[in-house]
Short mmCIF file of C-alpha atoms in Angstrom, two decimals:
data_model
loop_
_atom_site.label_atom_id
_atom_site.label_comp_id
_atom_site.label_asym_id
_atom_site.label_seq_id
_atom_site.Cartn_x
_atom_site.Cartn_y
_atom_site.Cartn_z
CA UNK C 290 -10.00 -16.38 24.55
CA UNK C 291 -7.88 -13.43 23.53
CA UNK C 292 -9.10 -10.05 24.72
CA UNK C 293 -8.94 -8.06 21.52
CA UNK C 294 -10.14 -4.76 22.90
CA UNK C 295 -7.01 -3.86 24.83
CA UNK C 296 -3.71 -5.68 25.08
CA UNK C 297 -1.99 -5.53 28.43
CA UNK C 298 1.29 -7.12 27.35
CA UNK C 299 4.49 -5.10 27.65
CA UNK C 300 6.20 -3.65 24.62
CA UNK C 301 9.25 -5.75 25.44
CA UNK C 302 7.43 -9.02 24.71
CA UNK C 303 9.59 -11.29 22.54
CA UNK C 304 6.60 -12.38 20.50
CA UNK C 305 6.20 -9.13 18.58
CA UNK C 306 3.18 -6.87 18.73
CA UNK C 307 0.62 -6.99 15.92
CA UNK C 308 -1.98 -4.37 15.01
CA UNK C 309 -5.24 -5.38 13.31
CA UNK C 310 -7.12 -2.59 11.52
CA UNK C 311 -10.68 -3.14 10.30
CA UNK C 312 -13.91 -1.19 10.64
CA UNK C 313 -15.85 -4.43 11.10
CA UNK C 314 -15.77 -5.54 14.76
CA UNK C 315 -16.49 -9.15 13.79
CA UNK C 316 -13.60 -9.19 11.32
CA UNK C 317 -11.29 -7.88 14.04
CA UNK C 318 -12.53 -10.57 16.42
CA UNK C 319 -12.03 -13.36 13.89
CA UNK C 320 -8.51 -12.31 12.93
CA UNK C 321 -7.45 -11.79 16.54
CA UNK C 322 -8.86 -15.19 17.47
CA UNK C 323 -6.91 -16.83 14.65
CA UNK C 324 -3.71 -15.11 15.76
CA UNK C 325 -4.38 -16.27 19.30
CA UNK C 326 -4.65 -19.84 18.02
CA UNK C 327 -1.20 -19.38 16.47
CA UNK C 328 0.28 -18.26 19.76
CA UNK C 329 0.21 -14.46 19.35
CA UNK C 330 -0.47 -12.81 22.69
CA UNK C 331 0.35 -9.19 21.83
CA UNK C 332 -2.49 -8.14 19.52
CA UNK C 333 -4.10 -4.70 19.41
CA UNK C 334 -6.99 -3.59 17.20
CA UNK C 335 -8.19 -0.37 15.60
CA UNK C 336 -11.46 0.45 13.82
CA UNK C 337 -9.95 2.67 11.11
CA UNK C 338 -6.68 4.10 9.85
CA UNK C 339 -6.82 7.20 12.02
CA UNK C 340 -7.10 5.16 15.21
CA UNK C 341 -4.40 2.79 13.97
CA UNK C 342 -2.00 5.66 13.24
CA UNK C 343 -2.51 7.08 16.73
CA UNK C 344 -1.67 3.71 18.25
CA UNK C 345 1.35 3.17 16.03
CA UNK C 346 2.81 6.55 16.99
CA UNK C 347 2.90 5.63 20.68
CA UNK C 348 3.53 1.86 20.59
CA UNK C 349 5.91 -0.16 18.38
CA UNK C 350 4.42 -2.82 16.12
CA UNK C 351 6.25 -5.49 14.18
CA UNK C 352 3.35 -6.18 11.84
CA UNK C 353 0.17 -4.36 10.76
CA UNK C 354 -2.72 -6.21 9.09
CA UNK C 355 -5.26 -3.79 7.64
CA UNK C 356 -8.45 -3.81 5.66
CA UNK C 357 -8.23 -1.73 2.50
CA UNK C 358 -11.67 -0.15 2.51
CA UNK C 359 -12.61 1.69 5.73
CA UNK C 360 -14.24 5.02 6.60
CA UNK C 361 -12.12 7.99 7.69
CA UNK C 362 -8.82 6.45 6.57
CA UNK C 363 -8.46 3.26 4.55
CA UNK C 364 -5.53 0.89 4.29
CA UNK C 365 -3.73 2.69 1.47
CA UNK C 366 -3.80 6.05 3.26
CA UNK C 367 -2.76 4.37 6.50
CA UNK C 368 0.28 2.85 4.80
CA UNK C 369 1.27 6.24 3.40
CA UNK C 370 0.80 7.93 6.78
CA UNK C 371 2.91 5.32 8.58
CA UNK C 372 5.75 5.82 6.11
CA UNK C 373 5.46 9.62 6.37
CA UNK C 374 6.01 9.28 10.12
CA UNK C 375 9.07 7.11 9.58
CA UNK C 376 7.42 3.82 10.57
CA UNK C 377 8.61 0.97 8.38
CA UNK C 378 7.04 -2.17 9.82
CA UNK C 379 5.54 -4.53 7.21
CA UNK C 380 1.91 -3.72 6.43
CA UNK C 381 -0.31 -6.46 5.01
CA UNK C 382 -3.57 -5.61 3.25
CA UNK C 383 -6.67 -7.78 3.34
CA UNK C 384 -9.24 -7.46 0.59
CA UNK C 385 -12.57 -9.25 0.22
CA UNK C 386 -14.01 -10.83 -2.94
CA UNK C 387 -15.02 -7.39 -4.23
CA UNK C 388 -14.11 -4.03 -2.77
CA UNK C 389 -16.74 -1.25 -2.67
CA UNK C 390 -16.63 1.38 -5.38
CA UNK C 391 -14.51 3.74 -3.28
CA UNK C 392 -11.59 1.32 -3.48
CA UNK C 393 -11.48 1.09 -7.24
CA UNK C 394 -13.47 1.70 -10.39
CA UNK C 395 -17.05 0.38 -10.48
CA UNK C 396 -16.48 -1.75 -7.42
CA UNK C 397 -13.44 -3.51 -8.86
CA UNK C 398 -10.47 -4.31 -6.62
CA UNK C 399 -7.70 -1.69 -6.52
CA UNK C 400 -5.11 -1.96 -9.26
CA UNK C 401 -1.57 -3.16 -8.67
CA UNK C 402 -0.08 0.34 -8.65
CA UNK C 403 -2.32 1.45 -5.81
CA UNK C 404 -1.18 -1.54 -3.73
CA UNK C 405 2.54 -0.82 -4.06
CA UNK C 406 4.28 -0.78 -0.70
CA UNK C 407 2.24 -3.46 1.03
CA UNK C 408 4.25 -6.43 2.22
CA UNK C 409 1.45 -8.68 0.97
CA UNK C 410 -2.14 -8.40 -0.26
CA UNK C 411 -4.35 -11.29 0.81
CA UNK C 412 -7.92 -12.10 -0.13
CA UNK C 413 -10.27 -12.27 2.83
CA UNK C 414 -11.03 -14.35 4.73
CA UNK C 415 -7.36 -14.78 5.64
CA UNK C 416 -6.77 -18.40 6.58
CA UNK C 417 -4.80 -19.80 9.51
CA UNK C 418 -2.21 -21.14 7.04
CA UNK C 419 -1.77 -17.69 5.45
CA UNK C 420 -1.40 -16.07 8.86
CA UNK C 421 1.20 -18.62 9.89
CA UNK C 422 3.20 -17.88 6.73
CA UNK C 423 2.99 -14.15 7.48
CA UNK C 424 4.22 -14.64 11.02
CA UNK C 425 7.11 -16.80 9.88
CA UNK C 426 8.07 -14.34 7.16
CA UNK C 427 7.85 -11.14 9.21
CA UNK C 428 8.26 -12.14 12.86
CA UNK C 429 10.74 -14.97 12.48
CA UNK C 430 10.80 -18.69 11.87
CA UNK C 431 12.02 -19.45 15.39
CA UNK C 432 9.01 -17.85 17.05
CA UNK C 433 6.32 -19.21 14.76
CA UNK C 434 7.87 -22.23 13.08
CA UNK C 435 5.78 -24.84 14.87
CA UNK C 436 2.50 -26.02 13.45
CA UNK C 437 -0.47 -25.25 15.63
CA UNK C 438 -3.95 -26.58 15.48
CA UNK C 439 -6.81 -24.58 14.04
CA UNK C 440 -9.34 -23.12 16.46
CA UNK C 441 -11.33 -25.81 18.25
CA UNK C 442 -15.10 -26.20 18.35
CA UNK C 443 -15.26 -23.86 21.33
CA UNK C 444 -13.58 -21.13 19.31
CA UNK C 445 -16.04 -21.67 16.46
CA UNK C 446 -18.93 -21.26 18.87
CA UNK C 447 -17.33 -18.04 20.11
CA UNK C 448 -17.14 -16.78 16.52
CA UNK C 449 -20.78 -17.68 15.96
CA UNK C 450 -21.68 -15.82 19.13
CA UNK C 451 -19.75 -12.77 17.91
CA UNK C 452 -21.59 -12.91 14.59
CA UNK C 453 -24.92 -13.14 16.39
CA UNK C 454 -24.03 -10.18 18.60
CA UNK C 455 -23.10 -8.06 15.59
CA UNK C 456 -26.05 -9.18 13.44
CA UNK C 457 -28.69 -6.69 14.71
CA UNK C 458 -26.51 -3.78 13.60
CA UNK C 459 -25.79 -5.46 10.27
CA UNK C 460 -29.49 -6.17 9.70
CA UNK C 461 -30.38 -2.58 10.56
CA UNK C 462 -27.83 -1.31 8.03
CA UNK C 463 -29.08 -3.70 5.34
CA UNK C 464 -32.71 -2.67 5.88
CA UNK C 465 -31.80 1.03 5.84
CA UNK C 466 -29.94 0.58 2.55
CA UNK C 467 -32.88 -1.36 1.12
CA UNK C 468 -35.42 1.28 2.18
CA UNK C 469 -33.31 4.05 0.62
CA UNK C 470 -32.44 1.94 -2.43
CA UNK C 471 -28.83 2.79 -1.59
CA UNK C 472 -26.89 0.37 -3.77
CA UNK C 473 -23.49 1.43 -2.54
CA UNK C 474 -24.39 1.09 1.15
CA UNK C 475 -25.90 -2.33 0.50
CA UNK C 476 -22.81 -3.57 -1.33
CA UNK C 477 -20.49 -2.24 1.37
CA UNK C 478 -22.41 -4.10 4.08
CA UNK C 479 -22.50 -7.30 2.01
CA UNK C 480 -18.77 -6.91 1.45
CA UNK C 481 -18.22 -6.83 5.21
CA UNK C 482 -20.41 -9.88 5.82
CA UNK C 483 -18.87 -12.01 3.08
CA UNK C 484 -15.55 -12.68 4.78
CA UNK C 485 -17.13 -13.43 8.15
CA UNK C 486 -19.48 -15.98 6.59
CA UNK C 487 -16.54 -17.70 4.91
CA UNK C 488 -14.56 -17.97 8.14
CA UNK C 489 -17.62 -19.38 9.91
CA UNK C 490 -18.01 -22.00 7.19
CA UNK C 491 -21.55 -20.84 6.39
CA UNK C 492 -21.40 -21.92 2.75
CA UNK C 493 -25.05 -21.34 1.87
CA UNK C 494 -25.15 -17.80 3.29
CA UNK C 495 -21.79 -16.99 1.73
CA UNK C 496 -22.96 -18.11 -1.72
CA UNK C 497 -26.10 -16.03 -1.31
CA UNK C 498 -23.96 -13.03 -0.34
CA UNK C 499 -21.72 -13.48 -3.39
CA UNK C 500 -24.69 -13.77 -5.74
CA UNK C 501 -26.35 -10.71 -4.24
CA UNK C 502 -23.22 -8.63 -4.73
CA UNK C 503 -23.01 -9.70 -8.36
CA UNK C 504 -26.71 -9.16 -9.11
CA UNK C 505 -26.92 -5.79 -7.34
CA UNK C 506 -23.82 -4.57 -9.18
CA UNK C 507 -25.49 -5.41 -12.50
CA UNK C 508 -29.14 -4.63 -11.85
CA UNK C 509 -29.49 -2.48 -8.73
CA UNK C 510 -31.52 -3.25 -5.60
CA UNK C 511 -35.16 -3.18 -6.64
CA UNK C 512 -35.26 -6.50 -8.54
CA UNK C 513 -33.69 -8.34 -5.60
CA UNK C 514 -35.71 -7.34 -2.55
CA UNK C 515 -36.93 -10.91 -1.98
CA UNK C 516 -33.40 -12.33 -2.31
CA UNK C 517 -32.11 -9.81 0.20
CA UNK C 518 -34.84 -10.80 2.65
CA UNK C 519 -33.96 -14.49 2.24
CA UNK C 520 -30.28 -13.68 2.80
CA UNK C 521 -31.08 -11.80 6.00
CA UNK C 522 -33.13 -14.76 7.19
CA UNK C 523 -30.15 -17.07 6.60
CA UNK C 524 -27.85 -14.77 8.56
CA UNK C 525 -30.30 -14.44 11.44
CA UNK C 526 -30.31 -18.22 11.86
CA UNK C 527 -26.51 -18.52 12.25
CA UNK C 528 -25.62 -19.73 15.72
CA UNK C 529 -29.29 -19.97 16.72
CA UNK C 530 -29.66 -23.36 15.04
CA UNK C 531 -26.28 -24.68 16.24
CA UNK C 532 -26.57 -27.75 18.48
CA UNK C 533 -24.41 -25.83 20.94
CA UNK C 534 -26.17 -22.48 20.49
#
């Protein structure tokens, strides 16, 4: 399994170093694991744009894959900062089904003008096939031209374990948002969970997450307390009910 916390490869590696930027630790884990399945061994991660910029100023990257909506510095500001510092590696943006309000108007995804300059904008969860196309396009056909298999069952169990490990913090954030009737905080946390549930193949929980985002956007939190509780129950069961869990 790829160690996504700190890469120990040398900068001279012929594979090309990739930087993943996302404030969600599970999202970073999933993307790094997918890149590992495709043969990428030089992968670093950062939790926001500020951390990513610091890393990029001291270590060369051939590709940056960043979430758009993050605290401190989001993907759009990171792209601008990289260019200001004369760094011109391709930067790919990942966006979930619906970005929080800070990314656009009334929770809508950012408009095309605000995404100018990105090498690509992909909807999360980013698939293995999409990642392979990115690697071929930006790191070279010769290095990533061969088809590789998707993560095996063992990798899926590792992703489930990562989701389970992150769930207590997610549940705490959901309950805090519910207690405060903080619609924006609730939608931001649901936004973060949505992509992870899709990658894990948890169709029922993902549908519930999508429906909650839509209903809360229209009607607020109060009418949907019971639905939120049912959704949290679904999430808490992930991994626990696996025959390998």
